Amino acid sequence: GGIEGLGPARDGEATLEASVGWQTAKLKSVTGRYVCVEALDAQRGDVFTTCAELRVLDGAGNEIPVERCSVIYADSEELDGDDGAAVSVLDGKPETFWHTQWQGGEPKHPHHLVIDLSREETVSGVRCLPRQDSPNGRMKSIRVYVSPTRFGGL
């Protein structure tokens, strides 16, 4: 599988723990400007994806500054029943979070979030802070894609 024929970045699959702390998914370093995190399922088996904070790691394993990053795509976000906007993953506030739609529809996995790093970077992983106030939608299995150009089909 993959996005328009692209496979995940080398070793770009990870299983996250059922915890509320920061979790790191390491990759073999790959260069690109656009990073897509694909959530394949949730810890509790529900159809949602939630994430409080998301950081992309550079080749040395350091966080790429969020000031340079922007969310340019999410397949789903809840904007009516909650403030579940995807941009929340970059706001530095653990109490806010991205939540896929739950009011008026519940799209199923996989769910996709794309971050533009503003320039090409060596990417060695991602760090995720799960939603803090509820286990709903906490990511379990993820794939990470890295590309020098925008992802086709998203």
Short mmCIF file of C-alpha atoms in Angstrom, two decimals:
data_model
loop_
_atom_site.label_atom_id
_atom_site.label_comp_id
_atom_site.label_asym_id
_atom_site.label_seq_id
_atom_site.Cartn_x
_atom_site.Cartn_y
_atom_site.Cartn_z
CA GLY A 1 0.00 0.00 0.00
CA GLY A 2 0.92 3.60 0.19
CA ILE A 3 0.06 7.01 -1.15
CA GLU A 4 -0.19 7.16 -4.96
CA GLY A 5 2.35 4.36 -5.32
CA LEU A 6 4.77 5.71 -2.69
CA GLY A 7 5.81 3.31 0.02
CA PRO A 8 6.43 4.56 3.57
CA ALA A 9 9.82 6.10 4.27
CA ARG A 10 12.38 3.39 4.97
CA ASP A 11 11.41 1.64 8.20
CA GLY A 12 8.56 4.14 8.30
CA GLU A 13 6.13 2.04 10.31
CA ALA A 14 5.74 2.11 14.06
CA THR A 15 3.42 0.94 16.81
CA LEU A 16 2.82 3.54 19.51
CA GLU A 17 2.21 2.72 23.16
CA ALA A 18 -1.10 3.18 24.95
CA SER A 19 0.18 6.04 27.10
CA VAL A 20 -0.25 9.80 27.49
CA GLY A 21 3.46 10.63 27.22
CA TRP A 22 5.49 11.74 24.21
CA GLN A 23 6.30 8.85 21.87
CA THR A 24 8.96 8.70 19.19
CA ALA A 25 8.83 6.76 15.94
CA LYS A 26 12.33 6.52 14.46
CA LEU A 27 13.06 6.13 10.73
CA LYS A 28 16.18 5.60 8.74
CA SER A 29 17.01 9.14 7.64
CA VAL A 30 15.38 10.29 4.42
CA THR A 31 15.29 13.73 2.78
CA GLY A 32 12.13 15.60 1.95
CA ARG A 33 9.99 18.66 2.57
CA TYR A 34 6.58 17.06 3.12
CA VAL A 35 5.85 14.56 5.89
CA CYS A 36 2.66 12.52 6.02
CA VAL A 37 1.67 10.61 9.14
CA GLU A 38 -0.84 7.90 8.31
CA ALA A 39 -2.79 6.52 11.28
CA LEU A 40 -3.81 2.93 10.54
CA ASP A 41 -5.77 2.28 13.74
CA ALA A 42 -6.43 3.49 17.28
CA GLN A 43 -5.47 2.08 20.68
CA ARG A 44 -9.11 1.34 21.63
CA GLY A 45 -10.17 0.15 18.18
CA ASP A 46 -12.39 3.17 17.48
CA VAL A 47 -12.52 4.85 14.06
CA PHE A 48 -11.10 8.19 15.19
CA THR A 49 -7.62 9.64 15.16
CA THR A 50 -6.55 12.22 17.72
CA CYS A 51 -3.17 13.81 18.41
CA ALA A 52 -2.29 16.70 20.74
CA GLU A 53 1.17 17.55 19.38
CA LEU A 54 3.31 16.29 16.51
CA ARG A 55 6.96 17.06 15.85
CA VAL A 56 9.22 16.05 12.98
CA LEU A 57 12.80 15.07 13.85
CA ASP A 58 15.82 16.15 11.77
CA GLY A 59 18.79 13.97 10.86
CA ALA A 60 20.34 14.48 14.31
CA GLY A 61 17.09 13.52 16.06
CA ASN A 62 16.25 17.10 17.07
CA GLU A 63 12.81 18.62 16.62
CA ILE A 64 12.44 20.78 13.52
CA PRO A 65 11.14 24.14 14.82
CA VAL A 66 7.34 24.31 14.62
CA GLU A 67 7.60 27.94 13.49
CA ARG A 68 8.84 26.63 10.13
CA CYS A 69 6.19 23.91 9.88
CA SER A 70 2.58 24.06 8.76
CA VAL A 71 -0.25 21.57 8.45
CA ILE A 72 -1.32 21.59 4.82
CA TYR A 73 -3.68 18.61 4.75
CA ALA A 74 -5.82 16.43 6.98
CA ASP A 75 -8.25 13.90 5.56
CA SER A 76 -10.72 14.69 8.34
CA GLU A 77 -11.12 17.07 11.27
CA GLU A 78 -13.95 17.81 13.68
CA LEU A 79 -14.78 21.51 13.54
CA ASP A 80 -18.43 21.52 14.71
CA GLY A 81 -18.76 19.30 17.79
CA ASP A 82 -15.22 20.06 18.98
CA ASP A 83 -12.30 22.28 18.09
CA GLY A 84 -10.48 19.35 16.54
CA ALA A 85 -8.58 21.36 13.94
CA ALA A 86 -5.51 19.64 12.54
CA VAL A 87 -3.36 22.76 13.07
CA SER A 88 -3.60 22.05 16.81
CA VAL A 89 -0.76 19.51 16.49
CA LEU A 90 1.71 22.39 16.02
CA ASP A 91 0.39 24.92 18.57
CA GLY A 92 2.50 23.84 21.57
CA LYS A 93 -0.61 23.37 23.73
CA PRO A 94 -1.04 19.81 25.06
CA GLU A 95 -4.71 20.50 25.90
CA THR A 96 -5.68 21.13 22.25
CA PHE A 97 -5.76 18.32 19.71
CA TRP A 98 -6.57 17.19 16.19
CA HIS A 99 -9.69 15.02 16.16
CA THR A 100 -11.11 13.39 13.04
CA GLN A 101 -14.79 13.96 12.35
CA TRP A 102 -17.32 12.47 14.76
CA GLN A 103 -20.36 14.70 14.35
CA GLY A 104 -22.43 13.96 11.25
CA GLY A 105 -20.07 11.17 10.15
CA GLU A 106 -17.25 8.95 11.32
CA PRO A 107 -14.72 8.37 8.52
CA LYS A 108 -12.75 5.17 9.01
CA HIS A 109 -8.98 4.60 9.00
CA PRO A 110 -6.53 5.26 7.56
CA HIS A 111 -6.32 8.94 8.47
CA HIS A 112 -3.67 11.29 7.03
CA LEU A 113 -2.01 14.47 8.24
CA VAL A 114 0.58 16.27 6.09
CA ILE A 115 3.13 18.75 7.41
CA ASP A 116 5.12 21.11 5.18
CA LEU A 117 8.59 21.67 6.67
CA SER A 118 9.01 24.81 4.46
CA ARG A 119 12.25 23.44 2.98
CA GLU A 120 13.92 20.10 2.39
CA GLU A 121 15.23 18.47 5.57
CA THR A 122 16.73 15.17 6.58
CA VAL A 123 13.95 13.46 8.51
CA SER A 124 14.76 10.75 11.06
CA GLY A 125 11.40 10.33 12.79
CA VAL A 126 8.36 11.89 14.40
CA ARG A 127 7.33 12.55 17.99
CA CYS A 128 3.68 12.40 18.99
CA LEU A 129 1.93 13.56 22.13
CA PRO A 130 -1.40 11.71 22.42
CA ARG A 131 -4.62 13.46 23.31
CA GLN A 132 -4.41 14.12 27.05
CA ASP A 133 -8.01 14.23 28.30
CA SER A 134 -9.41 11.05 26.72
CA PRO A 135 -8.15 7.82 25.15
CA ASN A 136 -10.50 8.24 22.16
CA GLY A 137 -8.62 8.04 18.87
CA ARG A 138 -5.12 7.72 20.29
CA MET A 139 -2.95 6.45 17.45
CA LYS A 140 -1.64 2.89 17.58
CA SER A 141 -0.08 1.86 14.26
CA ILE A 142 1.32 4.61 12.05
CA ARG A 143 3.20 4.93 8.79
CA VAL A 144 5.37 7.93 7.97
CA TYR A 145 5.92 9.13 4.40
CA VAL A 146 8.51 11.72 3.39
CA SER A 147 8.60 13.39 -0.03
CA PRO A 148 10.42 16.29 -1.69
CA THR A 149 7.14 17.20 -3.45
CA ARG A 150 3.48 17.33 -2.39
CA PHE A 151 1.80 13.96 -2.12
CA GLY A 152 -0.38 13.11 -5.11
CA GLY A 153 -3.96 12.24 -4.29
CA LEU A 154 -4.00 14.05 -0.93
#
